[in-house]
Coordinates of C-alpha atoms in Angstrom, one line a residue:
X1 CA 32.9 -17.5 13.0
X2 CA 31.0 -14.2 13.0
X3 CA 34.2 -12.1 13.8
X4 CA 36.1 -13.4 10.9
X5 CA 33.1 -13.0 8.5
X6 CA 32.7 -9.3 9.5
X7 CA 36.3 -8.6 8.8
X8 CA 35.7 -9.6 5.1
X9 CA 35.2 -6.5 2.8
X10 CA 33.0 -8.7 0.6
X11 CA 30.5 -11.5 1.4
X12 CA 28.5 -14.0 -0.6
X13 CA 25.1 -14.3 0.7
X14 CA 22.2 -16.3 -0.4
X15 CA 19.0 -14.3 0.0
X16 CA 15.8 -16.4 0.3
X17 CA 12.2 -15.1 -0.3
X18 CA 8.8 -16.9 -0.2
X19 CA 6.0 -14.5 -0.5
X20 CA 2.3 -14.2 0.1
X21 CA 1.6 -15.6 -3.4
X22 CA 2.7 -19.1 -2.2
X23 CA 4.2 -19.7 -5.5
X24 CA 7.6 -21.0 -4.4
X25 CA 11.0 -20.1 -3.1
X26 CA 13.3 -17.5 -4.7
X27 CA 17.1 -17.7 -4.0
X28 CA 19.4 -14.9 -5.0
X29 CA 23.2 -15.6 -4.8
X30 CA 24.7 -12.1 -4.3
X31 CA 28.0 -10.5 -3.5
X32 CA 27.7 -7.6 -1.1
X33 CA 30.6 -5.1 -0.5
X34 CA 30.3 -3.0 2.6
X35 CA 27.0 -2.6 4.6
X36 CA 24.3 -0.2 5.4
X37 CA 23.1 2.5 2.9
X38 CA 26.5 2.3 1.1
X39 CA 26.2 -1.4 0.3
X40 CA 27.2 -2.4 -3.2
X41 CA 25.3 -5.4 -4.5
X42 CA 26.0 -7.7 -7.3
X43 CA 23.6 -10.6 -8.4
X44 CA 25.6 -13.7 -9.2
X45 CA 22.7 -16.1 -9.8
X46 CA 18.9 -16.2 -9.4
X47 CA 17.1 -19.5 -8.8
X48 CA 13.4 -20.2 -8.3
X49 CA 11.8 -23.4 -6.9
X50 CA 8.2 -23.7 -7.4
X51 CA 5.9 -25.3 -4.8
X52 CA 4.1 -28.3 -6.1
X53 CA 0.3 -28.2 -6.0
X54 CA 0.0 -30.2 -2.9
X55 CA 2.4 -28.1 -0.9
X56 CA 0.8 -25.0 -2.1
X57 CA -2.6 -26.1 -1.0
X58 CA -1.3 -27.2 2.4
X59 CA 0.2 -23.7 2.8
X60 CA -3.0 -22.1 1.9
X61 CA -4.8 -24.3 4.6
X62 CA -2.4 -23.3 7.4
X63 CA -3.0 -19.6 6.4
X64 CA -6.7 -20.1 7.0
X65 CA -8.1 -19.7 10.5
X66 CA -10.8 -22.2 9.9
X67 CA -8.7 -24.9 8.4
X68 CA -5.3 -24.8 10.2
X69 CA -4.1 -26.3 13.5
X70 CA -1.1 -26.0 15.8
X71 CA 0.2 -29.3 14.7
X72 CA 0.0 -28.3 10.9
X73 CA 2.0 -25.1 11.6
X74 CA 4.5 -26.9 13.7
X75 CA 5.1 -29.5 11.1
X76 CA 5.3 -27.1 8.2
X77 CA 7.8 -25.0 10.0
X78 CA 10.3 -27.8 9.7
X79 CA 9.2 -29.0 6.3
X80 CA 9.8 -25.6 4.8
X81 CA 13.1 -25.3 6.5
X82 CA 14.1 -28.5 4.5
X83 CA 12.7 -26.9 1.3
X84 CA 14.6 -23.6 1.9
X85 CA 17.9 -25.5 2.6
X86 CA 17.5 -27.5 -0.6
X87 CA 16.9 -24.2 -2.5
X88 CA 20.1 -22.8 -1.2
X89 CA 22.1 -25.9 -2.3
X90 CA 20.5 -25.9 -5.8
X91 CA 21.0 -22.1 -6.3
X92 CA 24.7 -22.4 -5.3
X93 CA 25.1 -25.3 -7.6
X94 CA 23.5 -23.6 -10.5
X95 CA 25.8 -20.6 -10.0
X96 CA 28.7 -22.9 -10.6
X97 CA 29.9 -22.4 -7.0
X98 CA 30.7 -24.6 -3.9
X99 CA 29.0 -24.1 -0.6
X100 CA 32.4 -23.3 0.8
X101 CA 32.2 -20.0 -1.0
X102 CA 29.0 -19.0 0.6
X103 CA 29.3 -16.9 3.8
X104 CA 25.6 -16.8 5.0
X105 CA 22.1 -17.3 4.2
X106 CA 19.4 -14.8 4.9
X107 CA 15.8 -16.0 4.8
X108 CA 12.4 -14.1 4.9
X109 CA 10.5 -17.2 5.7
X110 CA 6.9 -17.9 4.8
X111 CA 4.4 -15.7 6.4
X112 CA 1.5 -17.6 8.0
X113 CA -0.3 -14.7 9.7
X114 CA 0.3 -11.0 10.2
X115 CA -1.5 -8.8 12.6
X116 CA -0.2 -5.1 12.2
X117 CA -2.6 -3.8 14.6
X118 CA -4.1 -5.2 17.8
X119 CA -7.4 -6.8 16.8
X120 CA -10.0 -5.7 19.4
X121 CA -12.8 -7.6 17.7
X122 CA -11.6 -10.8 19.2
X123 CA -12.0 -11.9 22.8
X124 CA -9.3 -11.9 24.1
X125 CA -7.9 -9.2 21.7
X126 CA -5.3 -10.5 19.3
X127 CA -2.1 -8.3 19.9
X128 CA 0.0 -6.9 17.1
X129 CA 2.2 -9.8 16.0
X130 CA 3.4 -11.7 12.9
X131 CA 4.6 -15.3 12.2
X132 CA 7.0 -16.4 9.5
X133 CA 7.9 -20.1 9.4
X134 CA 10.7 -22.1 7.7
X135 CA 13.0 -23.0 10.8
X136 CA 16.3 -21.1 10.8
X137 CA 18.1 -23.9 12.5
X138 CA 17.0 -26.5 10.0
X139 CA 18.4 -24.3 7.2
X140 CA 21.7 -23.7 9.1
X141 CA 22.2 -27.5 9.9
X142 CA 21.3 -28.6 6.4
X143 CA 23.5 -25.9 4.6
X144 CA 26.3 -25.7 7.2
X145 CA 26.0 -21.9 7.0
X146 CA 25.1 -19.1 9.4
X147 CA 21.5 -18.2 8.8
X148 CA 19.8 -14.8 9.5
X149 CA 15.9 -14.6 9.6
X150 CA 12.7 -13.6 11.3
X151 CA 13.1 -10.0 10.5
X152 CA 9.6 -8.6 10.9
X153 CA 9.2 -9.2 14.7
X154 CA 12.0 -6.8 15.6
X155 CA 10.3 -3.8 13.8
X156 CA 7.0 -4.7 15.4
X157 CA 8.7 -4.8 18.8
X158 CA 9.6 -1.1 18.5
X159 CA 6.1 -0.1 17.3
X160 CA 6.3 -0.9 13.6
X161 CA 3.9 -2.7 11.3
X162 CA 6.7 -5.3 10.5
X163 CA 6.2 -4.3 6.8
X164 CA 7.0 -3.3 4.2
X165 CA 10.7 -4.1 4.6
X166 CA 11.9 -4.2 1.0
X167 CA 11.9 -0.3 0.7
X168 CA 15.1 -0.4 2.5
X169 CA 16.7 -2.2 -0.4
X170 CA 14.7 -0.1 -2.9
X171 CA 16.4 3.0 -1.5
X172 CA 19.8 1.5 -2.1
X173 CA 18.9 0.0 -5.6
X174 CA 16.9 2.7 -7.2
X175 CA 17.2 6.2 -5.8
X176 CA 18.2 8.9 -8.2
X177 CA 19.6 12.4 -7.6
X178 CA 17.4 14.0 -10.3
X179 CA 14.2 11.9 -10.7
X180 CA 11.5 11.0 -8.4
X181 CA 10.7 7.3 -8.6
X182 CA 8.2 4.7 -7.2
X183 CA 9.5 1.2 -6.7
X184 CA 6.5 -1.1 -7.0
X185 CA 6.8 -4.6 -6.0
X186 CA 4.0 -6.9 -7.3
X187 CA 4.2 -10.2 -5.4
X188 CA 1.2 -11.9 -3.7
X189 CA 0.7 -8.5 -2.1
X190 CA 1.7 -5.1 -3.9
X191 CA 3.9 -2.6 -2.0
X192 CA 5.5 0.6 -3.2
X193 CA 8.4 2.7 -2.1
X194 CA 8.3 6.3 -3.0
X195 CA 11.8 7.7 -3.7
X196 CA 11.8 11.5 -4.2
X197 CA 14.7 13.0 -6.2
X198 CA 17.8 13.1 -4.1
X199 CA 15.9 11.2 -1.3
X200 CA 17.4 10.6 2.0
X201 CA 16.3 7.5 4.1
X202 CA 13.8 9.6 6.1
X203 CA 12.2 10.9 2.9
X204 CA 11.0 7.5 1.7
X205 CA 7.2 6.8 1.9
X206 CA 6.2 3.0 1.6
X207 CA 3.1 1.0 2.1
X208 CA 1.2 -2.0 0.9
X209 CA -1.0 -1.0 -2.0
X210 CA -3.2 -4.0 -1.5
X211 CA -3.5 -7.3 -3.5
X212 CA -0.8 -8.0 -6.0
X213 CA -0.9 -11.4 -7.7
X214 CA -2.7 -13.3 -4.9
X215 CA -6.3 -12.7 -6.0
X216 CA -5.4 -13.3 -9.7
X217 CA -3.6 -16.5 -8.9
X218 CA -6.5 -17.9 -6.9
X219 CA -9.0 -17.0 -9.6
X220 CA -6.9 -18.6 -12.3
X221 CA -6.4 -21.8 -10.2
X222 CA -10.1 -22.3 -9.5
X223 CA -11.4 -21.3 -13.0
X224 CA -8.8 -23.6 -14.7
X225 CA -9.8 -26.5 -12.4
X226 CA -6.4 -26.6 -10.9
X227 CA -4.5 -26.8 -14.2
X228 CA -3.0 -23.4 -13.9
X229 CA -1.4 -21.6 -10.9
X230 CA -1.1 -18.1 -12.4
X231 CA -2.0 -16.1 -15.7
X232 CA 1.2 -16.4 -17.7
X233 CA 2.0 -13.0 -19.3
X234 CA -1.6 -11.9 -18.5
X235 CA -2.8 -13.7 -21.5
X236 CA -6.1 -14.9 -20.1
X237 CA -7.0 -11.4 -18.7
X238 CA -6.2 -10.1 -22.1
X239 CA -8.9 -12.2 -23.7
X240 CA -11.6 -10.8 -21.4
X241 CA -13.0 -7.4 -20.4
X242 CA -13.2 -6.1 -16.7
X243 CA -16.7 -5.8 -15.3
X244 CA -16.8 -2.2 -14.1
X245 CA -19.6 -2.4 -11.6
X246 CA -18.0 -5.4 -9.9
X247 CA -14.7 -3.7 -10.0
X248 CA -16.0 -0.5 -8.3
X249 CA -17.6 -2.7 -5.5
X250 CA -14.3 -4.4 -5.0
X251 CA -12.6 -1.0 -4.6
X252 CA -14.9 -0.1 -1.9
X253 CA -12.8 -2.2 0.6
X254 CA -11.9 0.1 3.6
X255 CA -8.2 -0.8 3.3
X256 CA -7.8 1.4 0.4
X257 CA -9.1 4.4 2.4
X258 CA -6.6 3.9 5.1
X259 CA -3.7 6.4 5.2
X260 CA -0.1 5.0 5.3
X261 CA 1.6 3.6 7.4
X262 CA -0.4 0.5 6.4
X263 CA 0.2 -3.2 5.6
X264 CA -2.0 -6.1 4.6
X265 CA -1.7 -9.7 3.7
X266 CA -3.4 -13.1 3.0
X267 CA -5.5 -12.8 6.2
X268 CA -7.4 -9.8 4.5
X269 CA -7.1 -10.6 0.8
X270 CA -6.7 -14.4 0.8
X271 CA -8.6 -17.4 -0.4
X272 CA -11.9 -16.5 1.3
X273 CA -11.9 -12.9 -0.1
X274 CA -11.2 -14.4 -3.6
X275 CA -14.0 -16.8 -3.2
X276 CA -16.4 -14.0 -2.4
X277 CA -15.8 -12.3 -5.6
X278 CA -15.7 -15.5 -7.6
X279 CA -19.1 -16.2 -6.4
X280 CA -20.2 -12.6 -7.4
X281 CA -18.7 -13.2 -10.9
X282 CA -20.8 -16.4 -11.2
X283 CA -24.0 -14.5 -10.3
X284 CA -23.0 -11.9 -12.9
X285 CA -22.4 -14.8 -15.4
X286 CA -19.0 -13.4 -16.3
X287 CA -16.9 -15.6 -18.5
X288 CA -13.6 -17.0 -17.0
X289 CA -11.6 -14.4 -19.1
X290 CA -13.7 -11.6 -18.0
X291 CA -13.4 -12.7 -14.4
X292 CA -9.5 -12.8 -14.6
X293 CA -9.6 -9.5 -16.3
X294 CA -11.6 -8.1 -13.5
X295 CA -9.3 -9.3 -10.8
X296 CA -6.3 -8.1 -12.9
X297 CA -7.9 -4.6 -13.1
X298 CA -8.5 -4.7 -9.3
X299 CA -4.9 -5.0 -8.7
X300 CA -4.1 -2.2 -11.2
X301 CA -6.7 0.1 -9.9
X302 CA -5.7 -0.3 -6.3
X303 CA -2.1 0.5 -7.1
X304 CA -3.1 3.6 -9.2
X305 CA -5.5 4.9 -6.5
X306 CA -2.8 4.4 -3.8
X307 CA -0.6 6.7 -5.8
X308 CA -3.2 9.4 -6.5
X309 CA -4.4 9.4 -3.0
X310 CA -1.2 9.2 -0.9
X311 CA 1.8 9.8 -3.2
X312 CA 1.4 12.1 -6.2
X313 CA -0.1 15.0 -4.3
X314 CA 2.9 15.3 -2.1
X315 CA 5.8 13.8 -4.2
X316 CA 6.6 14.5 -7.9
X317 CA 7.5 11.2 -9.6
X318 CA 8.3 10.4 -13.2
X319 CA 9.0 6.6 -13.2
X320 CA 7.4 3.5 -11.6
X321 CA 9.9 0.6 -11.4
X322 CA 8.1 -2.7 -11.2
X323 CA 9.5 -5.9 -9.7
X324 CA 8.1 -9.3 -8.6
X325 CA 6.0 -11.7 -10.6
X326 CA 3.5 -8.9 -11.7
X327 CA 6.4 -7.4 -13.7
X328 CA 5.8 -10.4 -16.1
X329 CA 2.1 -9.7 -16.4
X330 CA 1.8 -7.6 -19.6
X331 CA -1.8 -7.0 -19.2
X332 CA -1.5 -5.8 -15.6
X333 CA 1.4 -3.4 -16.8
X334 CA -0.7 -2.1 -19.6
X335 CA -3.6 -1.4 -17.3
X336 CA -1.4 0.4 -14.9
X337 CA 0.0 2.5 -17.8
X338 CA -3.6 3.5 -19.0
X339 CA -4.4 4.5 -15.4
X340 CA -1.2 6.4 -14.8
X341 CA -0.5 8.2 -18.2
X342 CA 1.8 10.9 -16.5
X343 CA 4.2 8.1 -15.3
X344 CA 6.5 5.8 -17.2
X345 CA 6.0 2.2 -16.2
X346 CA 9.3 0.2 -16.4
X347 CA 10.5 -3.1 -15.0
X348 CA 13.5 -3.4 -12.6
X349 CA 15.6 -5.2 -15.2
X350 CA 15.9 -1.9 -17.0
X351 CA 17.9 -0.6 -14.1
X352 CA 20.1 -3.6 -13.8
X353 CA 18.2 -5.4 -11.1
X354 CA 16.4 -8.6 -11.8
X355 CA 12.6 -8.0 -11.3
X356 CA 12.2 -11.6 -10.3
X357 CA 15.2 -11.6 -7.9
X358 CA 14.7 -8.2 -6.3
X359 CA 13.0 -9.3 -3.0
X360 CA 15.4 -12.1 -2.5
X361 CA 18.2 -9.6 -3.1
X362 CA 16.5 -7.3 -0.6
X363 CA 16.7 -9.9 2.2
X364 CA 20.3 -10.6 1.4
X365 CA 20.9 -6.8 2.0
X366 CA 18.9 -6.8 5.2
X367 CA 20.7 -10.0 6.5
X368 CA 24.0 -8.4 5.7
X369 CA 23.1 -5.5 7.9
X370 CA 22.0 -7.8 10.8
X371 CA 25.5 -9.5 10.7
X372 CA 27.1 -6.1 11.1
X373 CA 24.7 -5.0 13.8
X374 CA 23.4 -2.1 11.6
X375 CA 19.7 -1.1 11.6
X376 CA 17.9 -2.3 8.6
X377 CA 14.4 -0.9 8.9
X378 CA 13.0 2.3 7.6
X379 CA 10.8 3.7 10.5
X380 CA 9.0 6.2 8.2
X381 CA 7.9 3.2 6.1
X382 CA 6.9 0.7 8.9
X383 CA 5.8 3.1 11.6
X384 CA 8.5 2.1 14.0
X385 CA 9.5 4.4 16.8
X386 CA 13.1 4.0 16.0
X387 CA 15.7 2.3 13.6
X388 CA 16.4 -1.2 14.9
X389 CA 18.4 -4.2 13.9
X390 CA 16.1 -6.9 12.5
X391 CA 16.8 -10.5 12.3
X392 CA 17.8 -13.5 14.4
X393 CA 20.9 -15.8 13.9
X394 CA 21.0 -19.6 13.7
X395 CA 24.4 -21.2 13.8
X396 CA 25.4 -24.3 11.8

């Protein structure tokens, strides 16, 4: 099976992404010619499957140390595998294709917990590790396709943080010979890839900028009494005014002073952290709109300060290319533009890449490399000691 697949000059791969925002599953049906840095990628169809409120809240619980259990994680691993497989079938059907035309599936999985550095505050210490669930064998058996997944562990095994991984694809999709660019994904967590003009892979600087949509979504969910799961278009934030004093306090978080390489996630900026600042907003008697505006400004300021502290002093750049759900938040993009007037803020669609689909496309690219046995991490971005082939295989 694998030998005949590798002899094909072109492959159809379904890339799956379920991010830290816990909003649902993205599936990108893509055609990839070649492999490695010379890959040529064409998006054939993009499909998004939202988690229902019950499943989303279950996922939040298993991502919480004080609410989760081994049994819950075990069960959810298989349940999500079923959901991922259904998303593959639905994406292929919507694309007007048959499953027989698909060569492989590549799944990021759902991150439950991520420990980029050994936590010595615990006894015994929690070693560097990461866990993504959504069982690969379940996906393979339900789709009848070879499945690639569990990418982050290999990078961590060679000394990396296991994140960010999308910059490998950002380099392929967005690098330019004449212009320095910053590819900024805003999912649950924000991450950037700095692409100097005429960049080589070893020139890329990448790191997690901090919270993306995660805190905004949690604030909107709670302030709307569960009626809304996100601030569509940033409209609610646009009705309010950010509380500058509260914003300044939020920006004192030590993560923002860490130098790259660095990565973060729900374990640092999750539900408990959101609740802390929702309580503070209530003490300050902020309106719901002002609270959402403050949370949105927090994301914008964390991105801008990351650029000013760790990017722009060393790398000239002209354009920020935004992807992920944050690309649809007009208020967030406006705030970023006001904070970074010297940069042009554009969305990935302007460059022929779907902003919604980019991360799912990225994992299709990474999975294609895995099949060919080609390294698919960027050590300069993750801190790994060497390039390595990430990903494991599950056979149908």
